[in-house]
Amino acid sequence: MAGRKKGPDTMPKAETNAQLMIGKKRTKVMIYISLTFFALLVFLPLLWLFFSSLKSQADLTMNTWGPPKDWLWNNYIKAWKGSKIDRYLLNSMYVTALTIVITVLACTPISFVLARYRFRFKKLLYYVAIAGMMIPIHSAVIPLYMMVGDLDKYNNLNMLAFIYAAFRIPVSIFILEGFMSSIPRDLEECAFIDGCSTTKLFLKIIVPLSRDGIVTISVLAVLACWNELLVAMLILSKPALKTLPIGLMGFITEYNSEYTQLAAGIMIAIVPSILFYLIAQEKIEKGMIAGSIKG
Amino acid sequence: MRITKSNRGVILLFLVPGFALYLYLVLYPIVQSAVLSLYRWDTLASKRFIGFGNYVSVFNSSLFWKSMTNSIIFMLATTLLQVVIGFFLGYLVYLQLKGYRFYKTMLFIPTVLPSVAVGFIWNYIYSPSMGLLKPLMTALGLKASYIPPLSDPTLALLAIIIAQTWNSCGIQVILFNSGFMNMPGEVIESATLDGASGFGMIRHMIIPLSWDIIKMVIILQLIGALRAFDLVYVMTGGGPNHATELLPMHLFVNAFENFNLGYGNVVAMVIFVLAMLITIFMRKLMERDSLY
């Protein structure tokens, strides 16, 4: 693909193409109708959840679709107090933060070596590292469960973070290696002539220049750990140690008949995700694209 | 750069911790899974080697084949739905009409939500007592044909397919959109000037030009669907009567509820081999040179 360009410089070009391609007003209207239809499919269930979270039980049964008759913010207080949701949020934050630290510490130096040095078996090492991208965690979950038992690390949030980080390694190396390969070679030659050691070159030049890549792998790690259910469920059983997804599972069973409070609890659980997305939108989208497109 | 004697030690130090973690917690368990699939557990503490005995019992189990069939239906259906919808919406967003960023953001939101929450939302959409579906069908005059989808063996899998599509379609929108943004501008421009438009444009220009990304999205989605576990676990637990039991759920039930670890490891191997086959086979199958 000779004429292929990447990056923001293609954007204005695409805009003019788009202008050319949509000639008629009728086409435009059709486009807006389609987009709005699908956006509503996304939005309405969330709006309905929000409305449900503020209704009384009777109101919900009588009036499924509409806005609440009285806005019972009290449901939120009940859901917050009646569960350990604050605890689950904290646990999830802890595991997520630790996962990021481990992932970044493990992957940055490896990506640096793979991107900047030439040596025998480098290709092999790279392919071994990224092979895990296509491996479903389910193929490993039974031995992992037993290994954690042998190490006596059930109900250990640190153990969970190490497992999460290990499974983040392939895609993180894939993204970071690509990122670091694009840093100009001249930089390190200058550093080399100035007598820079390998460690210094890495810490003072490569890491600061790869900041965007490091942020991207961290942001993707946040999404992955924050929502992970299966491994957390197998490793954690103590209520005080549950992460948000499994805490939420327990919450659903417990509040099974009190839909409105349950809806409030679910709202509390999804708001952080939505906020995080709105803040880190660009990084999330770019990261997902970078992580899925193979060179 | 080359590795010299003086920096060899440091380089090694850079590589070892990460690779150790990866080998220990990712690659080793997979090898372990293959090994353990050859053992039988009489109690949780004692196991004995039985060769391919577990494979025989898995491949003779009608429930395994049922979950295999479910997984294949699930993979094909979600891939078809998500690729078509993702392509369509990704294209509309690519046209960059005013406000396209809003739509792009909106369409992506479900993919960042915890799947437990998504499962809950859809459970209640389908629920006969407070759900959205029943009043919707009533409003459309279809009240008589409403059956609670999650307790109906023929509808339950479809219900989960729809929930899954709602949950993860946003990724495809983004991927297609970025693929379209990378198409060579000049080619499209000249096609447009030559009078190409609408579906002709999509068929003769957009699809060939974005073939790489279509290929990638299909592979990713097939593998994603092969791993799907969360929504099934939250919404039906595999029921009613195993109608929604996909392979990962089948593994979970056998390994962690029936404690048949040997059987579970065989299913784990099946999932692993399928993932590898899809990656290799689909790439070969879809190799095709761009048409310009």
Coordinates of C-alpha atoms in Angstrom, one line a residue:
Chain A
M1 CA 0.0 0.0 0.0
A2 CA 2.2 2.7 -1.3
G3 CA 0.1 5.8 -0.8
R4 CA -0.8 5.0 2.7
K5 CA -0.5 7.7 5.3
K6 CA -0.9 7.6 9.0
G7 CA -1.6 10.1 11.7
P8 CA -3.5 13.3 11.9
D9 CA -2.2 14.7 8.6
T10 CA -4.8 12.6 6.8
M11 CA -7.7 14.1 8.7
P12 CA -8.4 17.3 6.8
K13 CA -8.1 15.3 3.6
A14 CA -10.8 12.9 4.7
E15 CA -13.0 15.8 5.6
T16 CA -12.9 17.2 2.0
N17 CA -13.5 13.7 0.7
A18 CA -16.5 13.4 2.9
Q19 CA -17.8 16.7 1.7
L20 CA -17.5 15.5 -1.8
M21 CA -19.1 12.2 -1.1
I22 CA -22.2 13.5 0.5
G23 CA -23.8 15.5 -2.2
K24 CA -27.5 15.5 -1.5
K25 CA -29.4 16.8 1.5
R26 CA -31.5 13.7 1.6
T27 CA -28.4 11.6 2.1
K28 CA -27.4 13.7 5.0
V29 CA -30.8 13.4 6.7
M30 CA -30.6 9.6 6.3
I31 CA -27.2 9.5 7.9
Y32 CA -28.4 11.5 10.9
I33 CA -31.4 9.3 11.3
S34 CA -29.3 6.2 11.3
L35 CA -26.7 7.6 13.7
T36 CA -29.4 8.9 16.0
F37 CA -31.2 5.6 16.0
F38 CA -28.2 3.7 17.1
A39 CA -27.2 6.3 19.6
L40 CA -30.6 6.0 21.2
L41 CA -30.3 2.2 21.3
V42 CA -27.2 2.9 23.5
F43 CA -28.7 5.7 25.5
L44 CA -32.2 4.6 26.3
P45 CA -31.2 1.5 28.4
L46 CA -28.9 3.8 30.4
L47 CA -31.5 6.4 30.8
W48 CA -34.0 3.8 31.9
L49 CA -31.5 2.5 34.5
F50 CA -31.1 6.0 35.8
F51 CA -34.8 6.6 36.0
S52 CA -35.3 3.2 37.7
S53 CA -32.7 4.1 40.3
L54 CA -34.8 7.0 41.4
K55 CA -38.2 5.4 41.5
S56 CA -40.1 3.7 44.3
Q57 CA -40.9 0.0 43.7
A58 CA -44.5 0.7 43.0
D59 CA -43.6 3.5 40.5
L60 CA -41.3 1.2 38.7
T61 CA -44.0 -1.5 38.3
M62 CA -46.7 0.9 37.1
N63 CA -44.6 3.2 35.0
T64 CA -41.7 1.3 33.4
W65 CA -40.7 3.8 30.8
G66 CA -41.3 7.2 32.1
P67 CA -39.3 9.5 34.5
P68 CA -39.8 8.9 38.2
K69 CA -42.9 10.4 39.8
D70 CA -40.8 11.4 42.8
W71 CA -37.1 11.6 42.5
L72 CA -36.0 9.3 45.4
W73 CA -32.3 10.2 45.7
N74 CA -32.5 8.2 48.9
N75 CA -32.2 5.0 46.9
Y76 CA -28.6 5.9 46.4
I77 CA -27.9 6.4 50.0
K78 CA -29.6 3.1 50.9
A79 CA -27.6 1.3 48.2
W80 CA -24.3 2.9 49.3
K81 CA -25.0 2.1 53.0
G82 CA -26.5 -1.3 52.5
S83 CA -23.6 -2.7 50.6
K84 CA -19.8 -2.6 50.7
I85 CA -19.7 -0.8 47.4
D86 CA -17.2 1.7 48.8
R87 CA -15.0 -1.2 49.8
Y88 CA -15.3 -2.8 46.3
L89 CA -14.4 0.5 44.6
L90 CA -11.3 0.8 46.8
N91 CA -10.2 -2.7 46.2
S92 CA -10.6 -2.3 42.5
M93 CA -8.6 0.9 42.6
Y94 CA -5.9 -0.8 44.5
V95 CA -5.7 -3.8 42.1
T96 CA -5.8 -1.5 39.1
A97 CA -3.1 0.8 40.3
L98 CA -0.8 -2.1 41.3
T99 CA -1.4 -3.7 37.9
I100 CA -0.4 -0.6 36.1
V101 CA 2.8 -0.2 38.1
I102 CA 3.8 -3.9 37.5
T103 CA 2.8 -3.7 33.8
V104 CA 4.8 -0.6 33.1
L105 CA 7.8 -1.7 35.1
A106 CA 7.8 -5.1 33.3
C107 CA 7.1 -3.9 29.8
T108 CA 8.9 -0.6 29.4
P109 CA 12.5 -2.1 29.6
I110 CA 11.6 -5.1 27.5
S111 CA 10.1 -2.9 24.8
F112 CA 13.1 -0.7 24.9
V113 CA 15.5 -3.5 24.3
L114 CA 13.3 -5.0 21.6
A115 CA 12.9 -1.7 19.8
R116 CA 16.4 -0.3 20.0
Y117 CA 18.9 -3.2 20.0
R118 CA 19.9 -5.7 17.4
F119 CA 20.8 -9.2 18.5
R120 CA 20.3 -12.8 17.7
F121 CA 16.9 -14.3 18.7
K122 CA 15.4 -10.8 18.9
K123 CA 12.6 -11.7 16.5
L124 CA 11.9 -14.9 18.3
L125 CA 11.8 -13.1 21.6
Y126 CA 9.4 -10.5 20.2
Y127 CA 7.0 -13.2 18.8
V128 CA 7.0 -15.1 22.1
A129 CA 6.2 -11.9 23.9
I130 CA 3.2 -11.0 21.7
A131 CA 2.0 -14.6 21.2
G132 CA -0.1 -14.2 24.3
M133 CA -2.3 -11.6 22.6
M134 CA -4.4 -14.2 21.0
I135 CA -4.4 -16.6 24.0
P136 CA -7.7 -16.6 25.9
I137 CA -7.2 -16.5 29.7
H138 CA -9.6 -19.4 30.0
S139 CA -7.0 -21.8 28.7
A140 CA -4.9 -21.0 31.7
V141 CA -7.4 -20.4 34.4
I142 CA -7.5 -23.9 36.0
P143 CA -3.7 -24.2 36.5
L144 CA -3.6 -20.6 37.6
Y145 CA -6.3 -21.3 40.2
M146 CA -4.3 -24.3 41.5
M147 CA -1.0 -22.4 41.5
V148 CA -2.5 -19.6 43.6
G149 CA -3.7 -22.3 46.0
D150 CA -0.3 -23.9 46.2
L151 CA 1.2 -20.5 46.9
D152 CA -1.5 -20.0 49.5
K153 CA -2.5 -16.7 47.9
Y154 CA -6.2 -16.9 47.7
N155 CA -7.8 -13.6 48.9
N156 CA -4.6 -11.7 48.1
L157 CA -5.1 -8.6 46.0
N158 CA -1.4 -8.4 45.1
M159 CA -1.5 -11.8 43.6
L160 CA -4.5 -10.8 41.5
A161 CA -2.6 -7.7 40.3
F162 CA 0.4 -9.9 39.3
I163 CA -1.9 -12.1 37.3
Y164 CA -3.6 -9.2 35.6
A165 CA -0.3 -7.6 34.8
A166 CA 1.1 -10.8 33.3
F167 CA -1.8 -11.0 31.0
R168 CA -1.3 -7.4 30.0
I169 CA 2.3 -8.0 28.9
P170 CA 1.8 -9.2 25.3
V171 CA -0.4 -6.3 24.1
S172 CA 1.5 -3.7 26.1
I173 CA 4.8 -4.8 24.6
F174 CA 3.2 -4.8 21.2
I175 CA 2.1 -1.2 21.6
L176 CA 5.2 0.1 23.4
E177 CA 7.6 -1.6 21.1
G178 CA 5.9 0.0 18.1
F179 CA 6.0 3.4 19.9
M180 CA 9.7 3.2 20.8
S181 CA 10.7 2.0 17.3
S182 CA 9.5 5.3 15.9
I183 CA 11.8 7.4 18.0
P184 CA 14.6 8.8 15.7
R185 CA 17.9 6.9 15.9
D186 CA 20.0 10.0 16.0
L187 CA 19.0 10.8 19.5
E188 CA 20.6 7.7 20.9
E189 CA 23.7 8.2 18.9
C190 CA 24.1 11.7 20.4
A191 CA 23.6 10.2 23.8
F192 CA 26.1 7.5 23.1
I193 CA 28.8 9.9 22.0
D194 CA 28.1 12.0 25.1
G195 CA 29.0 8.9 27.1
C196 CA 25.5 8.0 28.2
S197 CA 25.1 4.6 29.8
T198 CA 22.3 2.2 28.7
T199 CA 20.3 2.9 31.9
K200 CA 20.6 6.6 31.4
L201 CA 19.7 6.4 27.8
F202 CA 16.6 4.5 28.8
L203 CA 15.5 6.6 31.7
K204 CA 16.5 10.1 30.5
I205 CA 15.7 9.8 26.8
I206 CA 13.5 6.9 25.8
V207 CA 11.1 6.8 28.7
P208 CA 10.2 10.5 28.6
L209 CA 9.8 10.3 24.8
S210 CA 7.5 7.3 25.2
R211 CA 5.3 8.9 27.7
D212 CA 2.2 8.7 25.4
G213 CA 2.8 5.0 24.8
I214 CA 3.1 4.3 28.5
V215 CA -0.1 6.2 29.2
T216 CA -1.8 4.2 26.5
I217 CA -0.9 0.8 28.0
S218 CA -1.9 2.1 31.4
V219 CA -5.3 3.3 30.3
L220 CA -6.0 -0.1 28.6
A221 CA -4.9 -1.9 31.7
V222 CA -7.4 0.1 33.7
L223 CA -10.3 -1.0 31.5
A224 CA -9.1 -4.6 31.6
C225 CA -8.7 -4.9 35.4
W226 CA -11.6 -2.8 36.4
N227 CA -14.1 -5.1 34.5
E228 CA -12.4 -8.5 35.0
L229 CA -14.8 -11.0 36.5
L230 CA -13.6 -14.6 36.1
V231 CA -10.1 -14.6 37.7
A232 CA -11.2 -12.3 40.5
M233 CA -14.1 -14.6 41.2
L234 CA -11.9 -17.6 41.5
I235 CA -9.2 -16.0 43.7
L236 CA -11.2 -13.7 46.0
S237 CA -13.9 -15.0 48.3
K238 CA -13.7 -12.7 51.4
P239 CA -16.3 -10.0 51.2
A240 CA -13.9 -7.3 52.4
L241 CA -11.5 -8.1 49.5
K242 CA -13.9 -8.3 46.6
T243 CA -13.4 -6.1 43.5
L244 CA -16.2 -4.2 41.9
P245 CA -17.4 -6.8 39.4
I246 CA -17.7 -9.6 41.9
G247 CA -18.9 -7.3 44.6
L248 CA -21.6 -6.3 42.2
M249 CA -22.5 -9.9 41.6
G250 CA -23.1 -10.5 45.3
F251 CA -25.0 -7.2 45.5
I252 CA -27.3 -8.4 42.7
T253 CA -28.1 -11.7 44.5
E254 CA -28.6 -10.0 47.8
Y255 CA -30.9 -7.2 46.5
N256 CA -32.7 -9.4 44.1
S257 CA -36.1 -8.1 44.9
E258 CA -35.3 -4.5 45.5
Y259 CA -34.9 -3.4 41.9
T260 CA -34.7 0.3 42.5
Q261 CA -31.9 0.2 45.0
L262 CA -30.2 -2.4 42.9
A263 CA -30.4 0.0 39.9
A264 CA -28.9 2.8 42.1
G265 CA -26.0 0.5 43.0
I266 CA -25.4 -0.3 39.4
M267 CA -25.5 3.4 38.6
I268 CA -22.8 4.0 41.3
A269 CA -20.7 1.3 39.7
I270 CA -20.9 2.5 36.1
V271 CA -20.4 6.2 36.7
P272 CA -16.7 5.9 37.3
S273 CA -16.3 3.9 34.1
I274 CA -18.1 6.5 32.1
L275 CA -16.2 9.4 33.7
F276 CA -12.9 7.6 33.0
Y277 CA -13.9 7.1 29.4
L278 CA -14.8 10.8 29.0
I279 CA -11.5 11.9 30.5
A280 CA -9.3 9.4 28.7
Q281 CA -11.4 9.0 25.5
E282 CA -8.6 9.7 23.0
K283 CA -6.1 7.4 24.7
I284 CA -8.6 4.6 25.0
E285 CA -9.6 4.8 21.4
K286 CA -6.0 5.1 20.1
G287 CA -4.9 2.3 22.4
M288 CA -7.6 -0.1 21.2
I289 CA -6.7 0.7 17.6
A290 CA -3.0 0.3 18.2
G291 CA -3.5 -2.9 20.2
S292 CA -5.5 -4.6 17.5
I293 CA -3.8 -3.7 14.2
K294 CA -0.9 -5.9 13.4
G295 CA 2.0 -4.7 11.3
Chain B
M1 CA 22.2 -0.5 18.5
R2 CA 24.4 -3.5 19.2
I3 CA 24.8 -5.2 22.5
T4 CA 28.4 -5.0 23.8
K5 CA 30.1 -6.8 26.6
S6 CA 29.8 -3.7 28.8
N7 CA 26.0 -3.4 28.6
R8 CA 25.1 -7.1 28.3
G9 CA 24.3 -7.3 32.0
V10 CA 22.0 -4.3 32.0
I11 CA 20.2 -5.5 29.0
L12 CA 19.6 -8.9 30.6
L13 CA 18.3 -7.1 33.7
F14 CA 15.9 -5.2 31.5
L15 CA 14.5 -8.4 30.0
V16 CA 14.4 -10.8 32.8
P17 CA 11.7 -9.5 35.3
G18 CA 9.0 -9.0 32.7
F19 CA 9.7 -12.3 30.9
A20 CA 9.8 -14.2 34.1
L21 CA 6.4 -12.9 35.1
Y22 CA 5.0 -13.7 31.6
L23 CA 6.5 -17.2 31.5
Y24 CA 5.4 -18.0 35.0
L25 CA 1.8 -16.7 34.9
V26 CA 0.9 -16.9 31.2
L27 CA 2.9 -19.5 29.3
Y28 CA 3.5 -22.0 32.1
P29 CA -0.2 -22.3 33.1
I30 CA -1.1 -23.1 29.4
V31 CA 1.5 -25.8 29.2
Q32 CA 0.3 -27.0 32.6
S33 CA -3.2 -27.1 31.3
A34 CA -2.2 -29.4 28.5
V35 CA -0.4 -31.7 31.0
L36 CA -3.2 -31.7 33.5
S37 CA -5.7 -32.6 30.8
L38 CA -4.1 -36.1 31.0
Y39 CA -4.8 -36.6 34.6
R40 CA -7.8 -37.6 36.6
W41 CA -8.6 -36.3 40.1
D42 CA -10.0 -38.9 42.5
T43 CA -10.1 -36.3 45.2
L44 CA -8.9 -32.7 45.0
A45 CA -5.6 -33.7 46.6
S46 CA -4.7 -36.8 44.5
K47 CA -4.4 -37.2 40.8
R48 CA -3.4 -40.0 38.5
F49 CA -2.3 -40.2 34.9
I50 CA -4.9 -41.5 32.6
G51 CA -3.6 -40.5 29.1
F52 CA -6.4 -39.4 26.8
G53 CA -9.2 -40.6 29.0
N54 CA -10.5 -37.1 29.7
Y55 CA -10.5 -36.3 26.0
V56 CA -12.6 -39.4 25.3
S57 CA -15.1 -38.4 27.9
V58 CA -15.3 -34.8 26.7
F59 CA -15.7 -35.8 23.1
N60 CA -18.4 -38.3 24.0
S61 CA -20.3 -35.8 26.1
S62 CA -23.4 -34.4 24.4
L63 CA -23.2 -31.4 26.7
F64 CA -19.8 -30.6 25.3
W65 CA -21.0 -30.7 21.8
K66 CA -24.0 -28.6 22.8
S67 CA -21.7 -25.9 24.2
M68 CA -19.5 -26.2 21.1
T69 CA -22.5 -25.6 18.9
N70 CA -23.7 -22.7 21.1
S71 CA -20.2 -21.2 20.9
I72 CA -20.1 -21.5 17.1
I73 CA -23.6 -19.9 16.7
F74 CA -22.6 -17.2 19.2
M75 CA -19.3 -16.5 17.3
L76 CA -20.9 -16.4 13.9
A77 CA -23.9 -14.3 15.0
T78 CA -22.0 -11.7 17.0
T79 CA -19.4 -11.4 14.3
L80 CA -21.9 -11.0 11.6
L81 CA -23.9 -8.4 13.6
Q82 CA -21.0 -6.5 14.9
V83 CA -19.0 -6.4 11.7
V84 CA -22.0 -5.2 9.7
I85 CA -23.2 -2.6 12.2
G86 CA -19.6 -1.6 13.0
F87 CA -18.8 -1.1 9.4
F88 CA -22.0 0.8 8.7
L89 CA -21.6 3.1 11.7
G90 CA -17.9 3.4 11.3
Y91 CA -18.5 4.6 7.8
L92 CA -21.2 7.1 8.8
V93 CA -18.9 8.5 11.5
Y94 CA -16.1 8.7 8.9
L95 CA -18.1 11.0 6.8
Q96 CA -17.7 13.5 9.5
L97 CA -21.0 15.4 9.4
K98 CA -21.4 18.0 12.1
G99 CA -21.6 16.4 15.5
Y100 CA -19.9 13.1 14.5
R101 CA -17.7 13.2 17.6
F102 CA -20.8 13.1 19.8
Y103 CA -22.1 10.0 18.0
K104 CA -18.7 8.3 18.1
T105 CA -18.5 8.9 21.9
M106 CA -22.0 7.7 22.5
L107 CA -21.6 4.5 20.5
F108 CA -18.5 3.6 22.4
I109 CA -19.8 4.0 26.0
P110 CA -21.2 0.5 26.5
T111 CA -17.8 -1.1 25.8
V112 CA -16.3 0.6 28.9
L113 CA -19.0 -0.5 31.3
P114 CA -18.4 -3.4 33.6
S115 CA -20.0 -6.5 32.0
V116 CA -21.7 -7.4 35.3
A117 CA -23.6 -4.1 35.0
V118 CA -24.4 -4.7 31.3
G119 CA -25.7 -8.2 32.2
F120 CA -27.9 -6.7 34.9
I121 CA -29.3 -4.0 32.6
W122 CA -30.2 -6.6 29.9
N123 CA -31.6 -9.0 32.4
Y124 CA -34.1 -6.4 33.4
I125 CA -34.8 -5.2 29.9
Y126 CA -35.9 -8.8 29.2
S127 CA -37.6 -9.3 32.5
P128 CA -41.3 -10.0 32.5
S129 CA -42.0 -7.9 35.6
M130 CA -40.3 -4.5 35.0
G131 CA -38.5 -4.9 31.7
L132 CA -38.6 -2.6 28.7
L133 CA -39.2 -5.4 26.2
K134 CA -42.7 -6.4 27.3
P135 CA -44.2 -2.8 27.2
L136 CA -42.4 -2.3 23.9
M137 CA -44.0 -5.4 22.4
T138 CA -47.3 -4.4 23.9
A139 CA -47.1 -1.0 22.3
L140 CA -46.3 -2.7 18.9
G141 CA -49.3 -4.9 19.3
L142 CA -47.3 -8.0 19.9
K143 CA -48.2 -8.6 23.5
A144 CA -49.4 -12.2 22.8
S145 CA -46.1 -13.3 21.4
Y146 CA -44.0 -12.0 24.4
I147 CA -42.2 -14.9 26.2
P148 CA -39.5 -14.0 28.8
P149 CA -36.5 -14.6 26.4
L150 CA -34.0 -15.7 29.0
S151 CA -36.1 -18.6 30.3
D152 CA -36.9 -19.8 26.8
P153 CA -34.4 -22.4 25.4
T154 CA -34.7 -21.2 21.8
L155 CA -34.6 -17.5 22.5
A156 CA -32.1 -17.3 25.4
L157 CA -29.0 -17.5 23.2
L158 CA -30.3 -14.9 20.8
A159 CA -31.1 -12.6 23.8
I160 CA -27.5 -12.9 25.0
I161 CA -26.2 -12.3 21.4
I162 CA -28.1 -9.0 21.3
A163 CA -26.8 -8.0 24.8
Q164 CA -23.3 -8.8 23.7
T165 CA -23.6 -6.8 20.5
W166 CA -24.9 -3.9 22.5
N167 CA -21.9 -4.3 24.9
S168 CA -19.1 -4.5 22.4
C169 CA -20.1 -3.1 19.0
G170 CA -18.5 0.3 19.8
I171 CA -15.0 -1.2 19.4
Q172 CA -15.8 -2.2 15.9
V173 CA -17.1 1.3 15.1
I174 CA -13.8 2.8 16.3
L175 CA -11.7 0.2 14.5
F176 CA -13.5 0.6 11.2
N177 CA -13.5 4.3 11.5
S178 CA -9.7 4.4 12.0
G179 CA -9.3 2.0 9.1
F180 CA -11.3 4.4 6.8
M181 CA -9.3 7.4 8.0
N182 CA -6.2 5.6 6.8
M183 CA -7.5 5.0 3.2
P184 CA -5.4 6.9 0.7
G185 CA -7.2 10.2 0.2
E186 CA -6.3 10.7 -3.5
V187 CA -7.8 7.5 -4.6
I188 CA -11.1 8.2 -3.0
E189 CA -11.1 11.8 -4.3
S190 CA -10.6 10.7 -7.9
A191 CA -13.2 8.0 -7.6
T192 CA -15.6 10.6 -6.3
L193 CA -14.8 13.0 -9.1
D194 CA -15.4 10.1 -11.5
G195 CA -18.9 9.9 -10.2
A196 CA -18.7 7.0 -7.7
S197 CA -21.2 7.4 -4.9
G198 CA -23.3 5.6 -2.3
F199 CA -23.3 1.8 -2.4
G200 CA -21.2 1.6 -5.5
M201 CA -18.6 3.6 -3.7
I202 CA -18.7 1.3 -0.7
R203 CA -18.5 -1.9 -2.8
H204 CA -15.9 -0.9 -5.3
M205 CA -13.7 1.5 -3.2
I206 CA -14.2 1.3 0.5
I207 CA -14.4 -2.5 1.0
P208 CA -11.3 -3.2 -1.1
L209 CA -9.3 -0.3 0.4
S210 CA -10.1 -1.3 4.0
W211 CA -9.8 -5.0 3.5
D212 CA -7.0 -5.3 6.0
I213 CA -9.1 -3.8 8.7
I214 CA -12.1 -5.9 7.9
K215 CA -9.9 -9.0 8.2
M216 CA -8.5 -7.9 11.5
V217 CA -12.0 -7.0 13.0
I218 CA -13.4 -10.4 12.0
I219 CA -10.5 -12.3 13.6
L220 CA -10.6 -10.2 16.7
Q221 CA -14.4 -10.6 17.0
L222 CA -14.3 -14.3 16.5
I223 CA -11.7 -14.7 19.2
G224 CA -13.5 -12.3 21.5
A225 CA -16.7 -14.3 21.1
L226 CA -14.9 -17.5 21.7
R227 CA -13.9 -16.1 25.1
A228 CA -17.3 -14.7 26.0
F229 CA -18.1 -15.6 29.6
D230 CA -19.2 -12.7 31.7
L231 CA -22.6 -12.0 30.2
V232 CA -23.6 -15.6 30.1
Y233 CA -22.5 -16.0 33.7
V234 CA -24.4 -13.0 34.9
M235 CA -27.5 -13.4 32.8
T236 CA -28.3 -17.1 32.7
G237 CA -25.5 -19.1 34.2
G238 CA -25.6 -21.2 31.0
G239 CA -29.3 -22.1 31.3
P240 CA -32.1 -22.7 30.6
N241 CA -31.1 -26.4 30.2
H242 CA -27.6 -25.5 28.9
A243 CA -29.1 -23.4 26.0
T244 CA -26.6 -20.6 26.6
E245 CA -23.7 -22.6 27.8
L246 CA -20.7 -21.4 25.7
L247 CA -17.4 -23.2 25.9
P248 CA -15.9 -21.0 28.7
M249 CA -19.1 -21.5 30.8
H250 CA -18.9 -25.2 30.1
L251 CA -15.3 -25.1 31.4
F252 CA -16.3 -23.1 34.5
V253 CA -19.2 -25.4 35.4
N254 CA -17.2 -28.6 35.0
A255 CA -14.0 -27.4 36.6
F256 CA -15.3 -25.2 39.4
E257 CA -18.7 -26.4 40.2
N258 CA -18.4 -30.2 39.5
F259 CA -14.6 -30.1 40.3
N260 CA -13.8 -32.3 37.3
L261 CA -10.5 -30.6 36.7
G262 CA -9.3 -33.0 34.1
Y263 CA -12.4 -32.5 32.0
G264 CA -12.1 -28.7 32.5
N265 CA -8.5 -28.7 31.2
V266 CA -9.6 -30.6 28.1
V267 CA -12.1 -27.8 27.4
A268 CA -9.4 -25.3 28.1
M269 CA -7.3 -27.0 25.4
V270 CA -10.2 -26.9 23.0
I271 CA -10.6 -23.2 23.5
F272 CA -6.8 -22.6 23.1
V273 CA -6.6 -24.7 19.9
L274 CA -9.7 -23.0 18.4
A275 CA -8.2 -19.5 19.1
M276 CA -5.0 -20.5 17.4
L277 CA -6.8 -22.1 14.5
I278 CA -8.9 -19.0 14.0
T279 CA -5.9 -16.7 14.0
I280 CA -3.9 -18.8 11.5
F281 CA -6.8 -20.0 9.3
M282 CA -8.6 -16.7 9.0
R283 CA -5.4 -14.9 8.0
K284 CA -4.7 -17.4 5.3
L285 CA -8.2 -17.5 4.1
M286 CA -8.5 -13.8 3.8
E287 CA -5.2 -13.0 2.3
R288 CA -6.1 -11.0 -0.8
D289 CA -4.2 -8.2 -2.4
S290 CA -5.6 -4.8 -2.3
L291 CA -7.3 -4.1 -5.6
Y292 CA -5.4 -1.1 -6.7

